[in-house]
mmCIF file of C-alpha atoms in Angstrom:
data_model
loop_
_atom_site.group_PDB
_atom_site.id
_atom_site.type_symbol
_atom_site.label_atom_id
_atom_site.label_comp_id
_atom_site.label_asym_id
_atom_site.label_seq_id
_atom_site.Cartn_x
_atom_site.Cartn_y
_atom_site.Cartn_z
ATOM 1 C CA MET E 1 -35.940 59.346 11.061
ATOM 2 C CA ARG E 2 -32.376 58.066 11.141
ATOM 3 C CA LEU E 3 -32.976 56.504 14.554
ATOM 4 C CA TRP E 4 -36.080 54.713 13.248
ATOM 5 C CA ARG E 5 -34.128 53.348 10.248
ATOM 6 C CA ALA E 6 -31.303 52.104 12.488
ATOM 7 C CA ARG E 7 -33.784 50.321 14.754
ATOM 8 C CA ALA E 8 -35.539 48.795 11.745
ATOM 9 C CA ALA E 9 -32.236 47.556 10.293
ATOM 10 C CA GLY E 10 -31.332 46.010 13.636
ATOM 11 C CA ALA E 11 -34.694 44.287 13.848
ATOM 12 C CA VAL E 12 -34.326 42.845 10.347
ATOM 13 C CA ALA E 13 -30.750 41.699 10.919
ATOM 14 C CA GLY E 14 -31.722 40.004 14.145
ATOM 15 C CA PRO E 15 -29.561 39.286 17.178
ATOM 16 C CA GLY E 16 -25.872 39.130 16.640
ATOM 17 C CA ALA E 17 -25.810 41.381 13.556
ATOM 18 C CA GLY E 18 -23.238 44.107 13.115
ATOM 19 C CA GLY E 19 -20.294 44.230 15.467
ATOM 20 C CA SER E 20 -21.521 41.590 17.932
ATOM 21 C CA PRO E 21 -21.465 38.088 16.411
ATOM 22 C CA ALA E 22 -24.395 35.809 17.037
ATOM 23 C CA PRO E 23 -23.792 32.959 19.417
ATOM 24 C CA ASP E 24 -22.940 29.650 17.749
ATOM 25 C CA ARG E 25 -25.969 27.430 18.197
ATOM 26 C CA GLY E 26 -24.667 24.634 15.939
ATOM 27 C CA VAL E 27 -23.308 21.277 16.966
ATOM 28 C CA GLY E 28 -20.929 21.530 19.902
ATOM 29 C CA PRO E 29 -17.451 19.955 19.943
ATOM 30 C CA GLY E 30 -18.528 17.219 22.343
ATOM 31 C CA LEU E 31 -21.443 16.190 20.156
ATOM 32 C CA ARG E 32 -19.237 16.340 17.047
ATOM 33 C CA LEU E 33 -16.778 13.988 18.740
ATOM 34 C CA VAL E 34 -19.551 11.547 19.627
ATOM 35 C CA LEU E 35 -20.979 11.678 16.112
ATOM 36 C CA GLY E 36 -17.515 11.156 14.638
ATOM 37 C CA LEU E 37 -16.862 8.113 16.830
ATOM 38 C CA ALA E 38 -20.285 6.702 15.971
ATOM 39 C CA ALA E 39 -19.585 7.157 12.273
ATOM 40 C CA ALA E 40 -16.192 5.479 12.693
ATOM 41 C CA VAL E 41 -17.829 2.485 14.371
ATOM 42 C CA VAL E 42 -20.364 2.186 11.557
ATOM 43 C CA VAL E 43 -17.614 2.372 8.930
ATOM 44 C CA ALA E 44 -15.531 -0.226 10.791
ATOM 45 C CA ILE E 45 -18.484 -2.615 10.990
ATOM 46 C CA GLY E 46 -19.125 -2.129 7.288
ATOM 47 C CA CYS E 47 -15.460 -2.775 6.459
ATOM 48 C CA ALA E 48 -15.518 -5.956 8.540
ATOM 49 C CA LYS E 49 -18.675 -7.075 6.743
ATOM 50 C CA PHE E 50 -17.028 -6.670 3.346
ATOM 51 C CA SER E 51 -13.480 -7.551 4.423
ATOM 52 C CA THR E 52 -13.152 -10.178 1.686
ATOM 53 C CA ILE E 53 -13.481 -7.371 -0.864
ATOM 54 C CA ILE E 54 -11.822 -4.454 0.937
ATOM 55 C CA GLY E 55 -8.706 -6.377 1.962
ATOM 56 C CA PRO E 56 -7.732 -7.573 -1.544
ATOM 57 C CA THR E 57 -8.635 -4.152 -2.949
ATOM 58 C CA VAL E 58 -6.272 -2.361 -0.559
ATOM 59 C CA LEU E 59 -3.544 -4.933 -1.256
ATOM 60 C CA ALA E 60 -3.912 -4.379 -5.006
ATOM 61 C CA LEU E 61 -3.840 -0.602 -4.494
ATOM 62 C CA VAL E 62 -0.649 -0.818 -2.425
ATOM 63 C CA VAL E 63 1.035 -3.024 -5.039
ATOM 64 C CA THR E 64 -0.016 -0.612 -7.789
ATOM 65 C CA ILE E 65 1.395 2.353 -5.846
ATOM 66 C CA CYS E 66 4.696 0.536 -5.329
ATOM 67 C CA VAL E 67 5.191 -0.346 -9.011
ATOM 68 C CA GLN E 68 4.049 3.004 -10.398
ATOM 69 C CA PRO E 69 7.616 4.424 -10.646
ATOM 70 C CA VAL E 70 8.657 1.375 -12.680
ATOM 71 C CA ARG E 71 5.878 1.976 -15.197
ATOM 72 C CA VAL E 72 6.755 5.688 -15.413
ATOM 73 C CA GLY E 73 10.417 4.788 -15.936
ATOM 74 C CA LEU E 74 9.523 2.468 -18.786
ATOM 75 C CA GLU E 75 7.518 5.251 -20.425
ATOM 76 C CA ARG E 76 10.489 7.616 -20.154
ATOM 77 C CA MET E 77 12.624 4.975 -21.869
ATOM 78 C CA GLY E 78 10.372 5.276 -24.913
ATOM 79 C CA LEU E 79 7.800 2.552 -24.321
ATOM 80 C CA GLY E 80 4.153 3.363 -24.869
ATOM 81 C CA ARG E 81 1.813 3.691 -21.916
ATOM 82 C CA ALA E 82 -0.079 0.503 -22.752
ATOM 83 C CA PHE E 83 3.076 -1.537 -23.373
ATOM 84 C CA ALA E 84 4.757 -0.281 -20.198
ATOM 85 C CA SER E 85 1.662 -1.147 -18.194
ATOM 86 C CA ALA E 86 1.542 -4.614 -19.786
ATOM 87 C CA VAL E 87 5.182 -5.302 -18.850
ATOM 88 C CA VAL E 88 4.596 -4.282 -15.233
ATOM 89 C CA ILE E 89 1.402 -6.348 -15.027
ATOM 90 C CA VAL E 90 3.117 -9.481 -16.351
ATOM 91 C CA VAL E 91 5.994 -9.147 -13.879
ATOM 92 C CA ILE E 92 3.613 -8.626 -10.946
ATOM 93 C CA LEU E 93 1.433 -11.566 -11.923
ATOM 94 C CA VAL E 94 4.439 -13.872 -12.270
ATOM 95 C CA LEU E 95 5.787 -12.837 -8.871
ATOM 96 C CA LEU E 96 2.436 -13.178 -7.079
ATOM 97 C CA VAL E 97 1.577 -16.504 -8.670
ATOM 98 C CA GLY E 98 5.058 -17.856 -7.958
ATOM 99 C CA PHE E 99 4.944 -16.698 -4.357
ATOM 100 C CA SER E 100 1.475 -18.180 -3.860
ATOM 101 C CA ALA E 101 2.577 -21.493 -5.398
ATOM 102 C CA ALA E 102 5.597 -21.642 -3.084
ATOM 103 C CA LEU E 103 3.311 -20.871 -0.160
ATOM 104 C CA VAL E 104 0.903 -23.654 -1.088
ATOM 105 C CA VAL E 105 3.719 -26.195 -1.472
ATOM 106 C CA SER E 106 5.292 -25.202 1.846
ATOM 107 C CA VAL E 107 1.997 -25.413 3.724
ATOM 108 C CA ALA E 108 1.288 -28.817 2.147
ATOM 109 C CA GLN E 109 4.697 -30.064 3.271
ATOM 110 C CA PHE E 110 4.058 -28.764 6.777
ATOM 111 C CA THR E 111 0.722 -30.593 7.058
ATOM 112 C CA THR E 112 2.505 -33.889 6.332
ATOM 113 C CA LEU E 113 5.580 -33.024 8.417
ATOM 114 C CA PHE E 114 4.058 -32.159 11.785
ATOM 115 C CA PRO E 115 2.273 -35.506 12.444
ATOM 116 C CA GLN E 116 5.629 -37.290 12.153
ATOM 117 C CA TYR E 117 6.568 -35.924 15.556
ATOM 118 C CA ALA E 118 3.604 -37.386 17.418
ATOM 119 C CA ASP E 119 5.871 -39.417 19.741
ATOM 120 C CA GLN E 120 8.013 -36.385 20.585
ATOM 121 C CA ILE E 121 4.877 -34.341 21.274
ATOM 122 C CA HIS E 122 3.552 -37.031 23.599
ATOM 123 C CA ALA E 123 6.874 -37.212 25.453
ATOM 124 C CA PHE E 124 6.932 -33.430 25.760
ATOM 125 C CA GLU E 125 3.407 -33.482 27.197
ATOM 126 C CA GLN E 126 4.475 -36.052 29.760
ATOM 127 C CA SER E 127 7.456 -33.960 30.864
ATOM 128 C CA ILE E 128 5.248 -30.882 31.174
ATOM 129 C CA ALA E 129 2.727 -32.878 33.215
ATOM 130 C CA GLN E 130 5.449 -34.085 35.597
ATOM 131 C CA TRP E 131 6.775 -30.554 36.011
ATOM 132 C CA LEU E 132 3.296 -29.151 36.766
ATOM 133 C CA THR E 133 2.643 -31.951 39.229
ATOM 134 C CA SER E 134 5.912 -31.178 41.021
ATOM 135 C CA LEU E 135 4.678 -27.601 41.470
ATOM 136 C CA GLY E 136 1.659 -28.893 43.407
ATOM 137 C CA ILE E 137 -0.967 -28.696 40.655
ATOM 138 C CA GLY E 138 -3.559 -31.447 40.868
ATOM 139 C CA GLN E 139 -3.659 -34.316 38.419
ATOM 140 C CA GLN E 140 -7.123 -33.419 37.152
ATOM 141 C CA GLN E 141 -6.105 -29.820 36.409
ATOM 142 C CA VAL E 142 -2.995 -31.033 34.581
ATOM 143 C CA GLU E 143 -5.016 -33.460 32.468
ATOM 144 C CA ALA E 144 -7.581 -30.772 31.665
ATOM 145 C CA LEU E 145 -4.838 -28.345 30.658
ATOM 146 C CA LEU E 146 -2.968 -30.781 28.428
ATOM 147 C CA GLY E 147 -6.159 -32.294 27.074
ATOM 148 C CA SER E 148 -6.976 -28.997 25.363
ATOM 149 C CA PHE E 149 -3.709 -29.165 23.396
ATOM 150 C CA ASP E 150 -4.360 -30.539 19.922
ATOM 151 C CA PRO E 151 -1.392 -30.870 17.513
ATOM 152 C CA ALA E 152 -3.792 -31.107 14.585
ATOM 153 C CA GLY E 153 -5.179 -27.750 15.616
ATOM 154 C CA ILE E 154 -1.707 -26.226 15.287
ATOM 155 C CA VAL E 155 -1.455 -27.489 11.725
ATOM 156 C CA GLY E 156 -4.828 -26.016 10.851
ATOM 157 C CA ALA E 157 -4.056 -22.701 12.552
ATOM 158 C CA VAL E 158 -0.707 -22.212 10.819
ATOM 159 C CA SER E 159 -2.084 -23.267 7.456
ATOM 160 C CA GLY E 160 -5.124 -21.043 7.832
ATOM 161 C CA VAL E 161 -3.233 -17.935 8.916
ATOM 162 C CA VAL E 162 -0.490 -18.225 6.299
ATOM 163 C CA GLY E 163 -2.947 -19.045 3.536
ATOM 164 C CA SER E 164 -5.415 -16.296 4.412
ATOM 165 C CA VAL E 165 -2.822 -13.534 4.428
ATOM 166 C CA PHE E 166 -2.713 -13.319 0.660
ATOM 167 C CA GLY E 167 -6.222 -14.680 0.174
ATOM 168 C CA LEU E 168 -5.501 -17.851 -1.745
ATOM 169 C CA GLY E 169 -8.300 -18.873 -4.086
ATOM 170 C CA VAL E 170 -11.001 -16.359 -4.978
ATOM 171 C CA GLY E 171 -9.242 -13.560 -3.061
ATOM 172 C CA LEU E 172 -6.057 -14.083 -5.056
ATOM 173 C CA PHE E 173 -7.988 -13.906 -8.337
ATOM 174 C CA LEU E 174 -9.580 -10.652 -7.154
ATOM 175 C CA VAL E 175 -6.170 -9.211 -6.272
ATOM 176 C CA LEU E 176 -4.723 -10.140 -9.662
ATOM 177 C CA ALA E 177 -7.685 -8.689 -11.544
ATOM 178 C CA LEU E 178 -7.596 -5.449 -9.553
ATOM 179 C CA ILE E 179 -3.859 -5.073 -10.107
ATOM 180 C CA VAL E 180 -4.421 -5.337 -13.866
ATOM 181 C CA PHE E 181 -7.167 -2.697 -13.899
ATOM 182 C CA MET E 182 -5.465 -0.352 -11.414
ATOM 183 C CA THR E 183 -2.168 -0.472 -13.289
ATOM 184 C CA LEU E 184 -3.920 0.411 -16.545
ATOM 185 C CA ASP E 185 -5.808 3.278 -14.890
ATOM 186 C CA ALA E 186 -2.736 4.557 -13.008
ATOM 187 C CA GLY E 187 -1.441 6.111 -16.216
ATOM 188 C CA TYR E 188 -4.106 8.807 -15.902
ATOM 189 C CA GLY E 189 -3.297 9.577 -12.275
ATOM 190 C CA ARG E 190 -1.102 12.566 -13.056
ATOM 191 C CA VAL E 191 -3.743 14.050 -15.362
ATOM 192 C CA ILE E 192 -6.428 13.689 -12.701
ATOM 193 C CA ALA E 193 -4.176 15.206 -10.023
ATOM 194 C CA ARG E 194 -3.290 18.156 -12.272
ATOM 195 C CA ARG E 195 -6.947 18.942 -12.935
ATOM 196 C CA LEU E 196 -7.980 18.436 -9.311
ATOM 197 C CA ARG E 197 -5.209 20.559 -7.785
ATOM 198 C CA PRO E 198 -6.767 24.024 -8.462
ATOM 199 C CA ALA E 199 -9.955 23.035 -6.649
ATOM 200 C CA ARG E 200 -8.509 20.763 -3.920
ATOM 201 C CA PRO E 201 -4.785 21.494 -3.518
ATOM 202 C CA LEU E 202 -4.568 20.181 0.054
ATOM 203 C CA LEU E 203 -6.212 16.896 -0.904
ATOM 204 C CA VAL E 204 -3.837 16.388 -3.836
ATOM 205 C CA ASP E 205 -0.804 17.169 -1.658
ATOM 206 C CA ALA E 206 -2.058 14.760 1.019
ATOM 207 C CA LEU E 207 -2.552 11.965 -1.511
ATOM 208 C CA ASP E 208 0.893 12.594 -3.025
ATOM 209 C CA ALA E 209 2.467 12.351 0.430
ATOM 210 C CA PHE E 210 0.449 9.207 1.132
ATOM 211 C CA THR E 211 1.614 7.421 -2.013
ATOM 212 C CA ALA E 212 5.245 8.392 -1.363
ATOM 213 C CA SER E 213 5.076 7.194 2.253
ATOM 214 C CA VAL E 214 3.370 3.909 1.375
ATOM 215 C CA ARG E 215 5.795 3.243 -1.484
ATOM 216 C CA ARG E 216 8.857 3.826 0.663
ATOM 217 C CA TYR E 217 7.497 1.832 3.596
ATOM 218 C CA MET E 218 6.389 -1.184 1.560
ATOM 219 C CA VAL E 219 9.452 -1.351 -0.703
ATOM 220 C CA VAL E 220 11.916 -1.050 2.171
ATOM 221 C CA THR E 221 9.961 -3.515 4.289
ATOM 222 C CA ALA E 222 9.768 -5.998 1.400
ATOM 223 C CA LEU E 223 13.484 -5.790 0.610
ATOM 224 C CA LEU E 224 14.592 -6.093 4.225
ATOM 225 C CA GLY E 225 11.978 -8.794 4.836
ATOM 226 C CA ALA E 226 13.334 -10.771 1.901
ATOM 227 C CA ALA E 227 16.853 -10.478 3.335
ATOM 228 C CA VAL E 228 15.605 -11.686 6.732
ATOM 229 C CA ALA E 229 13.707 -14.566 5.107
ATOM 230 C CA VAL E 230 16.746 -15.747 3.151
ATOM 231 C CA LEU E 231 19.050 -15.572 6.183
ATOM 232 C CA ASP E 232 16.512 -17.355 8.391
ATOM 233 C CA PHE E 233 16.015 -20.028 5.735
ATOM 234 C CA VAL E 234 19.772 -20.663 5.434
ATOM 235 C CA ALA E 235 20.182 -20.754 9.216
ATOM 236 C CA LEU E 236 17.332 -23.230 9.621
ATOM 237 C CA LEU E 237 18.798 -25.418 6.895
ATOM 238 C CA VAL E 238 22.170 -25.455 8.653
ATOM 239 C CA LEU E 239 20.475 -26.327 11.954
ATOM 240 C CA HIS E 240 18.428 -29.090 10.243
ATOM 241 C CA VAL E 241 15.108 -27.601 11.338
ATOM 242 C CA PRO E 242 12.179 -29.179 9.449
ATOM 243 C CA GLY E 243 10.121 -26.930 7.155
ATOM 244 C CA ALA E 244 12.833 -24.302 6.656
ATOM 245 C CA ALA E 245 11.250 -22.982 3.438
ATOM 246 C CA LEU E 246 7.875 -22.405 5.088
ATOM 247 C CA TRP E 247 9.441 -20.598 8.038
ATOM 248 C CA GLY E 248 11.408 -18.403 5.656
ATOM 249 C CA LEU E 249 8.182 -17.419 3.902
ATOM 250 C CA LEU E 250 6.532 -16.866 7.260
ATOM 251 C CA ALA E 251 9.400 -14.569 8.294
ATOM 252 C CA PHE E 252 8.886 -12.546 5.100
ATOM 253 C CA ILE E 253 5.135 -12.191 5.667
ATOM 254 C CA THR E 254 5.402 -11.337 9.361
ATOM 255 C CA GLY E 255 7.993 -8.676 8.510
ATOM 256 C CA PHE E 256 5.051 -6.511 7.407
ATOM 257 C CA ILE E 257 3.308 -6.918 10.772
ATOM 258 C CA PRO E 258 4.549 -4.191 13.121
ATOM 259 C CA ASN E 259 5.499 -4.822 16.749
ATOM 260 C CA ILE E 260 4.496 -8.496 17.001
ATOM 261 C CA GLY E 261 5.520 -9.907 13.610
ATOM 262 C CA TYR E 262 8.847 -11.183 14.948
ATOM 263 C CA TRP E 263 7.159 -13.198 17.707
ATOM 264 C CA ILE E 264 4.676 -14.741 15.284
ATOM 265 C CA GLY E 265 7.456 -15.775 12.926
ATOM 266 C CA ILE E 266 9.755 -17.312 15.533
ATOM 267 C CA ILE E 267 7.352 -19.585 17.430
ATOM 268 C CA PRO E 268 6.807 -22.360 14.797
ATOM 269 C CA PRO E 269 10.500 -22.948 13.943
ATOM 270 C CA VAL E 270 11.424 -22.990 17.637
ATOM 271 C CA VAL E 271 8.743 -25.602 18.327
ATOM 272 C CA LEU E 272 9.852 -27.757 15.387
ATOM 273 C CA ALA E 273 13.509 -27.414 16.406
ATOM 274 C CA LEU E 274 12.618 -28.504 19.922
ATOM 275 C CA LEU E 275 10.634 -31.519 18.732
ATOM 276 C CA ALA E 276 13.157 -32.609 16.113
ATOM 277 C CA ASN E 277 16.517 -31.835 17.692
ATOM 278 C CA GLY E 278 16.063 -30.928 21.347
ATOM 279 C CA TRP E 279 16.483 -27.884 23.553
ATOM 280 C CA GLY E 280 19.940 -26.930 22.284
ATOM 281 C CA ASN E 281 18.708 -26.615 18.718
ATOM 282 C CA ALA E 282 15.708 -24.561 19.823
ATOM 283 C CA VAL E 283 17.936 -22.143 21.763
ATOM 284 C CA ALA E 284 20.200 -21.809 18.705
ATOM 285 C CA VAL E 285 17.181 -20.849 16.574
ATOM 286 C CA ILE E 286 16.153 -18.212 19.135
ATOM 287 C CA VAL E 287 19.636 -16.697 19.214
ATOM 288 C CA ILE E 288 20.039 -16.627 15.418
ATOM 289 C CA TYR E 289 16.587 -15.127 14.893
ATOM 290 C CA ALA E 290 17.300 -12.477 17.532
ATOM 291 C CA VAL E 291 20.578 -11.495 15.850
ATOM 292 C CA ILE E 292 19.201 -11.417 12.292
ATOM 293 C CA ASN E 293 15.975 -9.617 13.118
ATOM 294 C CA GLY E 294 17.639 -7.345 15.656
ATOM 295 C CA VAL E 295 20.226 -6.083 13.168
ATOM 296 C CA ILE E 296 17.990 -5.763 10.116
ATOM 297 C CA GLN E 297 14.457 -5.049 11.337
ATOM 298 C CA SER E 298 15.285 -3.200 14.558
ATOM 299 C CA GLY E 299 18.459 -1.466 13.390
ATOM 300 C CA LEU E 300 18.378 -0.858 9.639
ATOM 301 C CA GLN E 301 14.656 -0.662 8.887
ATOM 302 C CA PRO E 302 13.695 2.225 11.234
ATOM 303 C CA HIS E 303 16.712 4.222 10.053
ATOM 304 C CA ILE E 304 15.963 3.685 6.345
ATOM 305 C CA VAL E 305 12.223 4.253 6.577
ATOM 306 C CA GLY E 306 12.821 7.284 8.797
ATOM 307 C CA SER E 307 10.105 9.871 8.648
ATOM 308 C CA ALA E 308 8.159 8.195 5.848
ATOM 309 C CA VAL E 309 5.623 6.785 8.299
ATOM 310 C CA SER E 310 5.720 9.342 11.156
ATOM 311 C CA LEU E 311 3.618 7.181 13.456
ATOM 312 C CA ASN E 312 4.576 6.565 17.057
ATOM 313 C CA GLN E 313 4.699 3.095 18.578
ATOM 314 C CA THR E 314 1.357 3.427 20.365
ATOM 315 C CA VAL E 315 -0.514 4.424 17.207
ATOM 316 C CA THR E 316 1.271 1.685 15.271
ATOM 317 C CA PHE E 317 0.235 -0.991 17.749
ATOM 318 C CA LEU E 318 -3.342 0.275 17.977
ATOM 319 C CA SER E 319 -3.580 0.335 14.181
ATOM 320 C CA LEU E 320 -2.367 -3.273 14.120
ATOM 321 C CA VAL E 321 -5.038 -4.321 16.627
ATOM 322 C CA PHE E 322 -7.798 -2.348 14.904
ATOM 323 C CA TRP E 323 -7.167 -3.415 11.321
ATOM 324 C CA SER E 324 -6.592 -7.025 12.350
ATOM 325 C CA ALA E 325 -10.005 -7.034 14.012
ATOM 326 C CA VAL E 326 -11.628 -5.427 10.960
ATOM 327 C CA LEU E 327 -9.920 -7.192 8.039
ATOM 328 C CA GLY E 328 -8.316 -10.271 9.631
ATOM 329 C CA PRO E 329 -4.706 -11.387 8.953
ATOM 330 C CA LEU E 330 -4.485 -9.255 5.808
ATOM 331 C CA GLY E 331 -5.409 -6.236 7.909
ATOM 332 C CA ALA E 332 -2.373 -6.901 10.117
ATOM 333 C CA VAL E 333 -0.091 -6.853 7.058
ATOM 334 C CA LEU E 334 -1.701 -3.668 5.687
ATOM 335 C CA ALA E 335 -2.135 -1.891 9.030
ATOM 336 C CA ILE E 336 0.415 0.853 8.345
ATOM 337 C CA PRO E 337 -0.750 1.706 4.780
ATOM 338 C CA LEU E 338 -4.376 1.777 5.929
ATOM 339 C CA THR E 339 -3.539 4.078 8.835
ATOM 340 C CA LEU E 340 -1.565 6.344 6.520
ATOM 341 C CA ALA E 341 -4.581 6.510 4.190
ATOM 342 C CA VAL E 342 -6.891 7.522 7.041
ATOM 343 C CA ARG E 343 -4.396 10.159 8.191
ATOM 344 C CA ALA E 344 -4.069 11.547 4.663
ATOM 345 C CA LEU E 345 -7.828 11.932 4.188
ATOM 346 C CA LEU E 346 -8.834 13.104 7.667
ATOM 347 C CA VAL E 347 -5.761 14.983 8.899
ATOM 348 C CA ASP E 348 -3.382 16.007 6.117
ATOM 349 C CA ALA E 349 -6.152 17.179 3.783
ATOM 350 C CA ASN E 350 -7.872 19.154 6.559
ATOM 351 C CA PRO E 351 -6.055 22.306 7.765
ATOM 352 C CA ASP E 352 -8.102 22.372 10.982
ATOM 353 C CA ALA E 353 -6.969 18.849 11.904
ATOM 354 C CA ARG E 354 -3.242 19.089 11.210
ATOM 355 C CA TRP E 355 -2.562 19.911 14.852
ATOM 356 C CA ILE E 356 -3.020 16.206 15.607
ATOM 357 C CA ARG E 357 -0.023 15.081 13.518
ATOM 358 C CA PRO E 358 2.467 15.448 16.416
ATOM 359 C CA VAL E 359 0.108 13.380 18.568
ATOM 360 C CA LEU E 360 0.215 10.625 15.947
ATOM 361 C CA GLY E 361 4.008 10.678 15.817
ATOM 362 C CA ASP E 362 5.135 13.436 13.438
ATOM 363 C CA VAL E 363 7.395 15.375 15.815
ATOM 364 C CA SER E 364 9.856 16.618 13.190
ATOM 365 C CA GLY E 365 8.570 20.144 13.505
ATOM 366 C CA LEU E 366 8.752 20.106 17.290
ATOM 367 C CA GLN E 367 12.385 19.134 17.683
ATOM 368 C CA GLY E 368 13.582 22.703 17.673
ATOM 369 C CA THR E 369 11.075 23.731 20.348
ATOM 370 C CA VAL E 370 11.848 20.956 22.813
ATOM 371 C CA ARG E 371 13.853 22.233 25.750
ATOM 372 C CA ARG E 372 16.919 20.266 26.647
#
């Protein structure tokens, strides 16, 4: 009787019951990886489709995260939540509108400045053509190569890139409106986090770490970028390089672009210095830029930011390429915050995925295990 009951229980339980676990017939790791990559591609295509909305939204979110401690400090000083939020909003709006106005004026000056050097550009083309001909390149190939160079195209490219970074026009209005609403809603962030923590503690911790990392990265980058912009502007004024104000603003913007921002910011002033004052002036600009950016952005910034980002150089460069392709120039500026957001949601909030943090660049916990 007991034997019959045991056999009946085994038949009801089915294979794998009791001490021997049933084989896992779910989705395998390979298929999960393929499905994850396919989902990532779909999300990336969707983000690119709505980049004009997503980019300004992320920019407004980053600005709101950076100014949150100021609003909290004002509340601790005795100001009401609404009044503290209003003060922060007014300051942000004044700064953004003033920066955008300066950007518009500088770009307008550049569009009228560059055509003044048409003769110098033509002479430079002739010298390049003679040099290529001396190397044995045929006249037709030289003419085809130089014929594709259009100075007016340079003006349009610089104006378009600089203007599109902060989304002048409708994008700027969207950013300003989102900053107002996000700053007002940020006052309830601590209440939401406190109520969400019992159910999702890992998610709350990941989001707290994300906001702290983004705030430190953006504030330090902005302050050091402003110092670089001012020093570059003064140096260009001393060297009598045309458009010094625009190149100072460009140096500030490109300071947020990892890896290649320095090279984007140095090319236009070097070209203008060469056209206006000759090779010696252009070399002086290169040397001064190398010293200023080398000391501040390559020496001070990595040391100050430290472990706030915890992304290695490969991941940083790939994030720059990816977000630039998805969101355009604004994606290049916001590449690090966007990557930190993805890491917070997919890695930090998931205990099973935290093993990948050292692969991404967080090697702080491995330093003691590395053999010397």
